[in-house]
Each structure stands twice: as C-alpha cells, then as structure tokens.
C-alpha cells in the first residue's frame, strides 16, 4: 500500500490550528472594538437597528422620535453655549490679571488640592476630620497690672454679669430679653431657632472666666439648640450670631459640640447660594431650601453687608468640616464683584443675584454696607496676611471711600457721607462709627507709608462719634425727646446736620 501524497491545497493539522487561532483573534478584536469604543451602545443601535427604525417611522408617519432627538440636541447646544460663555468670562478675567496674580492663583489651587487631600484623611465618628485642638494663648488667666485698667475690667465684668443674670431669670432660652417688660422675645430674623443670646454670649462668658455660666450655656446648646425647623431665617443674622458664636466657642474651649453644631447649621445655609450668580439670598427656609430677598431691597437685590459678611465663618467651616464647598461659595462672591465695574471704585449696597448687576447706586459705609469692608480686612488678617486678594480689595475700597465720601464739617468734624447716584448726602449713620476702629486696625498694613495718615483718620472719625454722644444731652432738652429714643434719632443724623441748639 502506498500513502497518498498530500494535496498542495490541503493543510496540516498544525497549520489548521494556527489559522483557527488567527481567525478567533480577529473575531475577538472586531467585537471588542464595537463594545469598548466610546458610546458603543449608540454605535450598535445605529448599525443593527437604524434601518428598521426609519422604516417603522416612515410607515406610521409619527415624528415623536425626531421631536425627542431635536429636544435633546437643543439641550446639548444650550449646554455648549453656556459652557462657552463661562469659559469666555473666565478667560477675560485671567487676561485682566497680572502675571504674579495668575501665579499666585495657581499656587493657591495647588494648596487647595493638597489641603483637600489632608481633610479627606482621618475622620471621627461624626464623619468630620480629626483636628488636633490647640488652645489659643492669652484668652484667659491674666490680670492687668495697671490699677485703673483692672478697675475698668472689673466694672465691665460686673455689667455683663448683671445683664446675663437678668436674661437667665426672665428670658432663658429666648433669643433676647425685653428689659422694660422683663419678657423674652424671639425675632423673626432667626425663624423659630431659639437661644441667640446664649450662643452669641458663649465666647464672652469664657473670656470673662464666668465658667459656671459657660457650662450652663453649653448644656443648653447640647440639649436644646435645634436647627431642624420649617422657618425662614436671615442668612446674615444667623451666620454672624449662631455660626460665628459656635465657632468662637469651639476655638476657645475645644468642645466638639460647638464644631458639630456650627457645621450642621452651615450645611443648612448652603442652599441660599443656589442663584444664577452664586450671590446668596438674604432669606432662606431651612427646611425647603427656598430663598428670596427682602421685598424692599432695590428690585430684589441682595445687600452688600449681608452677602459680604459670610467670608470669615465659611472659611472656617471648610477647615473644620473638610468640605471645601463653604470656602468656594464665599470666594465666588469675590469673583462676581471683581468682574463688575465699580462707580468711582465704590461698592453700591445692592446687587441683583440673578443678573449679577448693581441695583440702585447707593453707597454707605454704615447700614447696608458696613461689615463688608470689615470682613475684607479681617479675611486678610485671619489668613496670617496671606490673602493678598482680600488685602487689595480692602485698601482699594478704603482709598475710594477717602476720595469720594470722607468730608469735614464746618465745625471741623470728619465724617463719612453717603453717595446716591453721583450725589453726596452729607450725613453719617451711627453704624458708620465702627469705621474708626476698622481703619485703625488696618493702618499697620497700609500701602505707600499711609499708616500714620490712616491712624489720624481713624482718630478723627472716632472723635466725631464721641462728640455725637457727648452733645446728645445738649441737643435733647430743647427738642423734648425722651431718653429712650434719643440715641437712634441723634445718631442717625449726627450733629453734622444741626438740630435745635446743637453745635456743629
């Protein structure tokens, strides 16, 4: 028997096996490409189902599928336009900045990422970052050497104790005490949150070493301070009284209850920033998260002194919670303000949170504007003088105020006037009196050797405010005002606008 020689066209077993492997690899590659390419589900539906879907749609004559497609396309185009506009604004902002400012921003972003990574590390039982508490030096335990200072100190503590004991006796747990009727009262500024006086006084009680009262107040906070309320509150007032009070108490005592409560309340305030610009609403329902502005505030505007007086507390909320959202919200306020043109370098009191444009052009360093300027300066100081943006904003604003608002009366009293649409109103509100202390506090860091000048300016403004008190009795008797209403009336008009028999 002879073995038939193999045909030239036939393959050996090993060759068949190799061809099979190659073919399998090719099939795997093809299907892998289809299934793992981006948006592969749409690719498959287009390949396998496109023709049948078109035929079905043609037979039925319906256009529902095309309508959905058109609606989806419009949404995509709208998002692209929005992202494009946002990118243009950011690019414009960047181009207007100096190279050193851009470099500083890059460094800040690096530090922010590094800080966030640290915050995301250790956590305690409340899902808060573990923070090593360091007690601030010098808060307590010191007596002044000077006898007169020691006597004054004791008198102030005596007055505080009298006020606190009266609050405990007549209004414990209420937001405030009405001293004449001796009854508790709760302002609607705080909705149905209670205990504003208790929280606001915690740091004072601790610094004055009234530890028994401090412990009593701490116990009330632990057991009774409740933010789960269906009520509308003033974001500004709740922030400075409750959030600020709790943060101060935490930094002085190290008690975790204060940190926990401050962060809890801060989280409930975040929905106030859900506006087209990120400028927060003045009023917020803590349960629904629905916000609005005061109906009297220039066409639904937010108020400078309110949205500008959140920075200090919200920066600390990010530090203590590990949540960068708090800091991002208040830094965005600066971005919005930086983009706006300031008339004569001044900041009007009203800003629309929807359009991002100024409302009525009314500028005041007193009511409606005051603490915005204070927080710019203190943000720089709080940062250990690393917040160069806050520093620049403060000193630029102060320069504009000096140029456009600071004037001197015929009697030689320096005052800060108000500005309305280009015209000066030569009056100084009582709330403006804080500016003397603010200017003195910032004088040490003043640019271009302005330290001495700003200290003199601060002293002159303080003197004007002192004179408003000192001359009150001279002004009151002929007019016949009662002592209860004199301070409000006199300080609103101050002795710059003469009353009967009042020297200017």
Coordinates of C-alpha atoms in Angstrom, one line a residue:
X1 CA 0.0 0.0 0.0
X2 CA 1.2 3.4 -0.8
X3 CA 0.2 6.6 1.2
X4 CA -1.3 9.2 -1.0
X5 CA 0.9 12.3 -1.1
X6 CA -0.7 15.4 0.4
X7 CA -2.5 17.8 -1.9
X8 CA -0.8 21.1 -2.4
X9 CA -4.0 22.9 -1.3
X10 CA -4.6 20.9 1.9
X11 CA -3.3 22.0 5.3
X12 CA -1.6 20.1 8.0
X13 CA -3.2 19.8 11.4
X14 CA -0.8 22.3 13.0
X15 CA -1.4 24.8 10.2
X16 CA -5.2 24.5 10.7
X17 CA -4.8 25.1 14.4
X18 CA -2.7 28.2 13.7
X19 CA -5.3 29.6 11.2
X20 CA -8.1 28.9 13.7
X21 CA -6.3 30.9 16.4
X22 CA -5.7 33.8 14.0
X23 CA -9.3 33.8 12.9
X24 CA -10.5 33.7 16.6
X25 CA -8.3 36.6 17.5
X26 CA -9.7 38.6 14.5
X27 CA -13.3 38.0 15.6
X28 CA -12.4 38.9 19.2
X29 CA -10.8 42.1 18.1
X30 CA -13.7 43.2 15.9
X31 CA -16.3 42.6 18.6
X32 CA -14.1 44.1 21.3
X33 CA -13.7 47.3 19.2
X34 CA -17.5 47.5 18.9
X35 CA -18.3 47.0 22.5
X36 CA -15.5 49.0 24.1
X37 CA -15.4 52.0 21.8
X38 CA -16.9 55.2 23.4
X39 CA -20.7 55.3 23.2
X40 CA -20.7 51.7 21.9
X41 CA -24.4 51.3 22.7
X42 CA -25.3 54.0 20.2
X43 CA -22.9 52.5 17.6
X44 CA -24.6 49.1 17.9
X45 CA -28.1 50.6 17.7
X46 CA -27.1 52.5 14.7
X47 CA -25.6 49.5 12.9
X48 CA -28.3 46.9 13.7
X49 CA -31.5 48.9 14.2
X50 CA -31.2 52.1 12.2
X51 CA -32.9 51.0 9.0
X52 CA -35.8 49.2 10.7
X53 CA -36.5 52.2 13.0
X54 CA -36.5 54.5 9.9
X55 CA -38.9 52.2 8.0
X56 CA -41.2 51.9 11.0
X57 CA -41.3 55.7 11.5
X58 CA -42.0 56.2 7.8
X59 CA -44.8 53.7 7.8
X60 CA -46.5 55.1 10.9
X61 CA -46.0 58.7 9.9
X62 CA -45.2 59.7 13.5
X63 CA -42.5 62.3 14.4
X64 CA -42.2 61.6 18.1
X65 CA -38.7 60.2 17.8
X66 CA -37.5 63.1 15.8
X67 CA -39.0 65.5 18.3
X68 CA -37.2 63.9 21.1
X69 CA -34.0 64.0 19.2
X70 CA -34.5 67.7 18.4
X71 CA -35.2 68.4 22.1
X72 CA -32.1 66.6 23.1
X73 CA -30.0 68.4 20.6
X74 CA -31.3 71.7 21.8
X75 CA -30.4 70.9 25.3
X76 CA -26.9 69.8 24.3
X77 CA -26.4 73.0 22.2
X78 CA -27.7 75.1 25.2
X79 CA -25.2 73.5 27.5
X80 CA -22.4 74.0 25.0
X81 CA -23.3 77.7 24.7
X82 CA -23.4 78.1 28.5
X83 CA -20.0 76.3 28.9
X84 CA -18.6 78.5 26.1
X85 CA -19.8 81.7 27.7
X86 CA -18.4 80.6 31.1
X87 CA -15.1 79.8 29.5
X88 CA -15.0 83.3 27.8
X89 CA -15.7 85.1 31.1
X90 CA -13.0 83.1 32.9
X91 CA -10.6 83.8 30.1
X92 CA -11.4 87.5 30.2
X93 CA -10.8 87.5 33.9
X94 CA -7.5 85.8 33.5
X95 CA -6.3 88.2 30.8
X96 CA -7.0 91.2 33.0
X97 CA -4.8 89.8 35.8
X98 CA -1.1 90.5 36.2
X99 CA 1.3 87.5 35.8
X100 CA 2.1 87.5 39.5
X101 CA -1.7 87.2 40.3
X102 CA -2.1 84.3 37.9
X103 CA 1.0 82.6 39.5
X104 CA -0.5 83.1 43.0
X105 CA -3.8 81.6 41.9
X106 CA -2.0 78.5 40.6
X107 CA -0.2 78.2 43.9
X108 CA -3.5 78.6 45.8
X109 CA -5.1 75.9 43.7
X110 CA -2.2 73.5 44.4
X111 CA -2.5 74.3 48.2
X112 CA -6.3 73.7 48.0
X113 CA -5.9 70.3 46.4
X114 CA -3.3 69.4 49.0
X115 CA -5.5 70.6 51.8
X116 CA -8.5 68.7 50.5
X117 CA -6.4 65.5 50.4
X118 CA -5.4 66.1 54.0
X119 CA -9.0 66.7 55.0
X120 CA -10.1 63.5 53.4
X121 CA -7.8 61.6 55.6
X122 CA -8.7 60.8 59.2
X123 CA -12.4 61.2 60.2
X124 CA -14.1 60.9 63.6
X125 CA -17.5 59.3 64.5
X126 CA -19.4 62.2 63.1
X127 CA -17.6 61.9 59.7
X128 CA -15.7 65.1 60.5
X129 CA -11.9 65.3 60.1
X130 CA -9.9 64.7 63.2
X131 CA -8.4 68.0 64.3
X132 CA -5.8 68.4 66.9
X133 CA -7.2 71.2 69.1
X134 CA -4.8 73.9 70.2
X135 CA -6.0 76.3 72.9
X136 CA -5.4 79.9 71.9
X137 CA -2.9 81.6 74.1
X138 CA -3.8 84.6 76.2
X139 CA -7.6 84.2 76.2
X140 CA -7.8 83.8 79.9
X141 CA -5.7 83.7 83.1
X142 CA -4.2 87.1 83.1
X143 CA -4.7 90.2 85.3
X144 CA -3.8 93.7 84.2
X145 CA -1.0 95.3 86.2
X146 CA -2.4 98.8 85.9
X147 CA -4.9 99.5 88.8
X148 CA -7.1 101.7 86.7
X149 CA -7.3 99.1 83.9
X150 CA -8.0 96.5 86.5
X151 CA -10.9 98.5 87.9
X152 CA -12.4 99.1 84.5
X153 CA -12.1 95.5 83.7
X154 CA -13.9 94.5 86.9
X155 CA -16.7 97.0 86.1
X156 CA -17.3 95.7 82.6
X157 CA -17.5 92.1 84.0
X158 CA -20.0 93.3 86.7
X159 CA -22.2 94.8 83.9
X160 CA -22.0 91.6 81.9
X161 CA -23.0 89.5 84.9
X162 CA -26.0 91.8 85.6
X163 CA -27.2 91.5 82.0
X164 CA -26.6 87.8 81.9
X165 CA -28.3 87.1 85.3
X166 CA -31.4 89.1 84.1
X167 CA -31.5 87.1 80.8
X168 CA -31.3 83.9 82.8
X169 CA -34.1 85.0 85.2
X170 CA -36.6 86.4 82.7
X171 CA -35.8 85.1 79.2
X172 CA -33.7 81.9 79.4
X173 CA -33.8 80.1 76.0
X174 CA -35.4 83.0 74.2
X175 CA -33.5 84.9 71.6
X176 CA -33.4 88.1 73.6
X177 CA -34.7 89.9 76.7
X178 CA -37.0 92.9 76.6
X179 CA -35.7 94.8 79.6
X180 CA -38.7 97.1 80.3
X181 CA -41.4 94.4 80.2
X182 CA -38.9 91.7 81.5
X183 CA -40.1 89.2 79.0
X184 CA -38.4 87.0 76.4
X185 CA -38.7 87.8 72.8
X186 CA -37.7 85.9 69.6
X187 CA -37.1 88.0 66.5
X188 CA -38.3 86.6 63.2
X189 CA -34.8 87.1 61.8
X190 CA -34.0 83.7 63.4
X191 CA -37.2 82.0 62.3
X192 CA -38.0 79.5 65.1
X193 CA -34.4 78.9 66.1
X194 CA -34.0 79.8 69.8
X195 CA -31.2 80.8 72.1
X196 CA -29.5 83.6 70.1
X197 CA -28.3 85.4 73.2
X198 CA -26.9 82.1 74.7
X199 CA -24.9 81.3 71.6
X200 CA -23.8 84.9 71.0
X201 CA -22.5 85.2 74.6
X202 CA -20.6 81.9 74.8
X203 CA -17.2 83.5 73.9
X204 CA -17.7 86.5 76.3
X205 CA -18.6 84.2 79.1
X206 CA -15.5 82.1 78.5
X207 CA -13.1 85.1 78.2
X208 CA -14.5 86.7 81.3
X209 CA -13.9 83.4 83.1
X210 CA -17.6 83.0 84.0
X211 CA -17.1 79.3 83.7
X212 CA -20.2 78.2 85.6
X213 CA -22.4 80.2 83.3
X214 CA -20.4 79.0 80.3
X215 CA -21.0 75.4 81.3
X216 CA -24.7 76.1 81.8
X217 CA -24.9 77.6 78.3
X218 CA -23.0 74.7 76.8
X219 CA -25.5 72.3 78.3
X220 CA -28.4 74.2 76.8
X221 CA -26.7 74.1 73.4
X222 CA -26.2 70.3 73.6
X223 CA -29.8 69.6 74.7
X224 CA -31.9 72.4 73.1
X225 CA -30.3 74.1 70.1
X226 CA -32.2 72.8 67.1
X227 CA -31.9 73.8 63.5
X228 CA -34.4 71.3 62.1
X229 CA -37.1 73.9 61.7
X230 CA -39.6 74.8 59.0
X231 CA -38.9 78.5 59.1
X232 CA -37.4 81.4 57.1
X233 CA -34.3 83.0 58.6
X234 CA -31.9 85.8 57.8
X235 CA -28.8 84.2 56.4
X236 CA -26.7 87.1 57.5
X237 CA -28.0 87.3 61.1
X238 CA -28.0 83.5 61.6
X239 CA -24.4 83.4 60.3
X240 CA -22.9 86.1 62.5
X241 CA -24.9 85.2 65.7
X242 CA -25.1 81.4 65.6
X243 CA -22.4 80.2 63.3
X244 CA -19.9 82.8 64.5
X245 CA -20.9 82.2 68.1
X246 CA -20.4 78.5 67.9
X247 CA -17.1 78.7 66.1
X248 CA -15.7 81.2 68.7
X249 CA -16.8 78.9 71.5
X250 CA -15.2 75.9 69.8
X251 CA -11.9 77.7 69.3
X252 CA -11.8 78.9 72.9
X253 CA -12.9 75.7 74.6
X254 CA -12.3 72.9 72.2
X255 CA -15.7 71.3 72.9
X256 CA -16.8 69.2 69.9
X257 CA -20.5 70.0 70.3
X258 CA -19.8 73.6 69.1
X259 CA -17.9 72.4 66.0
X260 CA -20.7 69.9 65.2
X261 CA -23.5 72.4 65.6
X262 CA -21.7 75.1 63.5
X263 CA -21.2 72.7 60.6
X264 CA -24.7 71.4 60.8
X265 CA -26.1 74.9 60.6
X266 CA -23.6 75.9 57.9
X267 CA -24.8 73.0 55.7
X268 CA -28.4 74.2 56.1
X269 CA -27.4 77.7 54.9
X270 CA -25.7 76.4 51.6
X271 CA -28.9 76.4 49.6
X272 CA -29.0 80.2 49.9
X273 CA -26.2 80.3 47.3
X274 CA -28.3 78.5 44.6
X275 CA -28.7 81.6 42.4
X276 CA -27.6 82.2 38.8
X277 CA -24.6 84.2 40.1
X278 CA -23.9 82.4 43.4
X279 CA -24.7 85.6 45.3
X280 CA -26.8 84.3 48.2
X281 CA -30.4 85.1 49.0
X282 CA -31.0 87.2 52.1
X283 CA -33.7 85.0 53.4
X284 CA -33.8 81.1 53.4
X285 CA -36.3 78.5 54.6
X286 CA -34.1 76.0 56.4
X287 CA -36.4 73.0 55.6
X288 CA -37.3 73.6 52.0
X289 CA -34.1 75.4 51.0
X290 CA -36.1 78.1 49.1
X291 CA -34.6 81.5 49.3
X292 CA -35.6 85.1 48.4
X293 CA -34.6 88.7 49.1
X294 CA -36.1 91.4 51.1
X295 CA -39.0 92.9 49.2
X296 CA -37.8 96.4 49.8
X297 CA -34.3 95.9 48.5
X298 CA -34.0 97.6 45.1
X299 CA -35.7 95.3 42.7
X300 CA -35.0 92.0 44.5
X301 CA -31.3 92.7 45.2
X302 CA -29.0 91.1 47.7
X303 CA -27.4 93.5 50.2
X304 CA -23.7 94.2 50.3
X305 CA -23.3 94.0 54.1
X306 CA -25.2 90.7 54.1
X307 CA -23.6 88.6 51.4
X308 CA -20.3 90.3 52.1
X309 CA -20.3 89.2 55.8
X310 CA -20.1 85.4 55.4
X311 CA -16.4 85.0 54.5
X312 CA -14.8 84.5 57.9
X313 CA -17.2 81.9 59.2
X314 CA -17.5 80.0 55.9
X315 CA -13.7 79.7 55.5
X316 CA -13.5 78.2 59.0
X317 CA -16.5 75.9 58.3
X318 CA -14.4 74.4 55.4
X319 CA -11.4 74.0 57.6
X320 CA -13.4 72.3 60.4
X321 CA -15.6 70.1 58.2
X322 CA -13.3 69.0 55.4
X323 CA -15.9 70.3 53.0
X324 CA -14.4 72.8 50.5
X325 CA -17.9 74.0 49.4
X326 CA -18.2 76.6 52.1
X327 CA -15.0 78.3 51.1
X328 CA -15.8 78.0 47.4
X329 CA -19.2 79.8 47.9
X330 CA -17.7 82.9 49.5
X331 CA -14.7 83.0 47.2
X332 CA -17.1 83.1 44.3
X333 CA -18.7 86.2 45.7
X334 CA -15.3 87.9 45.3
X335 CA -15.1 86.7 41.6
X336 CA -18.5 88.2 40.9
X337 CA -17.5 91.5 42.5
X338 CA -14.2 91.6 40.7
X339 CA -15.9 91.3 37.3
X340 CA -18.2 94.3 38.0
X341 CA -17.4 97.9 37.2
X342 CA -17.3 99.9 40.4
X343 CA -18.6 103.5 40.2
X344 CA -15.7 105.7 41.3
X345 CA -14.2 102.5 42.8
X346 CA -17.2 102.3 45.3
X347 CA -19.4 99.3 46.1
X348 CA -23.1 100.0 45.8
X349 CA -25.2 98.4 48.5
X350 CA -27.5 96.4 46.2
X351 CA -26.6 93.6 43.8
X352 CA -29.1 91.5 41.8
X353 CA -28.3 87.8 42.3
X354 CA -30.0 86.8 39.0
X355 CA -28.4 89.3 36.6
X356 CA -25.2 90.0 38.5
X357 CA -25.7 93.7 38.1
X358 CA -25.8 96.5 40.6
X359 CA -29.2 97.7 41.8
X360 CA -29.8 101.2 43.0
X361 CA -26.5 103.1 43.2
X362 CA -26.5 103.8 46.9
X363 CA -23.2 103.6 48.7
X364 CA -22.9 103.6 52.5
X365 CA -20.2 102.6 54.9
X366 CA -22.9 102.4 57.6
X367 CA -26.1 100.4 57.4
X368 CA -26.4 98.1 54.3
X369 CA -22.6 98.3 53.6
X370 CA -20.6 98.4 56.8
X371 CA -19.4 94.9 57.6
X372 CA -18.4 94.0 54.0
X373 CA -15.4 96.3 54.4
X374 CA -14.6 94.9 57.9
X375 CA -14.6 91.3 56.6
X376 CA -12.2 92.2 53.7
X377 CA -9.7 93.4 56.2
X378 CA -10.2 90.6 58.7
X379 CA -10.0 88.0 56.0
X380 CA -6.5 89.2 55.2
X381 CA -5.6 89.2 58.9
X382 CA -7.2 85.8 59.6
X383 CA -5.1 84.3 56.8
X384 CA -2.0 85.4 58.6
X385 CA -1.7 88.1 55.9
X386 CA -1.5 85.6 53.0
X387 CA -4.9 86.5 51.5
X388 CA -3.5 89.1 49.1
X389 CA -6.8 89.5 47.2
X390 CA -8.6 90.4 50.4
X391 CA -5.9 92.9 51.3
X392 CA -6.1 94.6 47.9
X393 CA -9.9 94.7 47.9
X394 CA -9.9 96.4 51.3
X395 CA -7.2 99.0 50.7
X396 CA -8.6 99.9 47.2
X397 CA -12.1 100.3 48.7
X398 CA -10.7 102.5 51.5
X399 CA -8.9 104.7 49.0
X400 CA -12.2 105.2 47.1
X401 CA -14.0 106.0 50.3
X402 CA -11.5 108.6 51.3
X403 CA -11.6 110.2 47.8
X404 CA -15.4 110.2 47.4
X405 CA -17.0 110.0 50.8
X406 CA -14.8 111.4 53.6
X407 CA -15.5 115.0 54.3
X408 CA -15.2 117.6 57.1
X409 CA -18.0 119.6 58.6
X410 CA -17.9 123.4 59.2
X411 CA -17.2 122.6 62.8
X412 CA -14.1 120.5 62.0
X413 CA -15.6 117.1 62.4
X414 CA -14.5 114.4 60.0
X415 CA -17.4 112.2 58.7
X416 CA -18.2 109.6 56.1
X417 CA -21.0 110.8 53.8
X418 CA -23.3 108.6 51.8
X419 CA -23.4 108.5 47.9
X420 CA -26.6 108.2 45.8
X421 CA -26.3 108.1 42.1
X422 CA -23.4 110.6 42.0
X423 CA -24.7 113.0 44.7
X424 CA -23.4 113.1 48.2
X425 CA -25.8 113.1 51.2
X426 CA -23.9 114.8 54.0
X427 CA -25.0 112.6 56.9
X428 CA -23.3 109.9 58.8
X429 CA -25.2 107.0 60.3
X430 CA -24.5 105.7 63.7
X431 CA -23.5 102.3 62.4
X432 CA -20.7 104.0 60.5
X433 CA -18.9 104.6 63.8
X434 CA -17.2 101.2 63.6
X435 CA -15.1 102.6 60.7
X436 CA -12.8 104.4 63.2
X437 CA -11.8 101.1 64.7
X438 CA -11.6 99.3 61.4
X439 CA -9.3 101.9 59.8
X440 CA -7.0 101.9 62.9
X441 CA -6.9 98.1 62.8
X442 CA -5.8 98.1 59.1
X443 CA -3.4 101.1 59.4
X444 CA -0.4 98.9 60.2
X445 CA -0.6 97.2 56.8
X446 CA -1.5 100.3 54.8
X447 CA 0.4 100.7 51.5
X448 CA 2.7 103.6 50.5
X449 CA 3.5 104.7 54.0
X450 CA -0.1 105.5 54.7
X451 CA 0.0 104.1 58.3
X452 CA 0.2 107.5 60.1
X453 CA -2.4 109.1 57.8
X454 CA -4.9 106.3 58.4
X455 CA -4.4 106.4 62.2
X456 CA -5.1 110.1 62.1
X457 CA -8.2 109.4 60.0
X458 CA -9.4 106.7 62.4
X459 CA -8.9 109.0 65.4
X460 CA -10.9 111.8 63.7
X461 CA -13.8 109.6 62.9
X462 CA -13.8 108.2 66.4
X463 CA -13.8 111.8 67.8
X464 CA -16.8 112.6 65.6
X465 CA -18.7 109.7 67.0
X466 CA -17.7 110.5 70.6
X467 CA -19.0 114.0 70.1
X468 CA -22.3 112.6 68.9
X469 CA -22.7 111.1 72.3
X470 CA -21.2 113.9 74.3
X471 CA -23.5 116.5 72.7
X472 CA -26.7 114.4 72.9
X473 CA -27.9 115.9 76.2
X474 CA -27.3 119.5 74.8
X475 CA -29.5 118.7 71.8
X476 CA -32.2 116.8 73.6
X477 CA -33.6 119.2 76.1
X478 CA -35.0 121.9 73.8
X479 CA -36.4 119.3 71.4
X480 CA -38.1 117.4 74.2
X481 CA -37.2 113.9 73.1
X482 CA -37.2 111.1 75.6
X483 CA -34.0 109.3 76.6
X484 CA -35.3 106.0 75.2
X485 CA -35.4 107.3 71.6
X486 CA -32.6 109.9 71.6
X487 CA -29.7 107.6 70.6
X488 CA -31.4 106.3 67.5
X489 CA -32.6 109.7 66.3
X490 CA -29.4 111.6 67.1
X491 CA -27.0 109.1 65.8
X492 CA -28.9 108.7 62.5
X493 CA -28.5 112.4 61.8
X494 CA -25.4 113.0 64.0
X495 CA -24.5 116.6 64.9
X496 CA -23.4 117.3 61.3
X497 CA -26.9 118.3 60.4
X498 CA -27.8 120.7 63.2
X499 CA -30.8 120.2 65.5
X500 CA -32.1 122.9 67.7
X501 CA -29.2 124.4 69.8
X502 CA -26.8 121.7 68.6
X503 CA -23.3 122.9 67.8
X504 CA -21.8 121.6 64.5

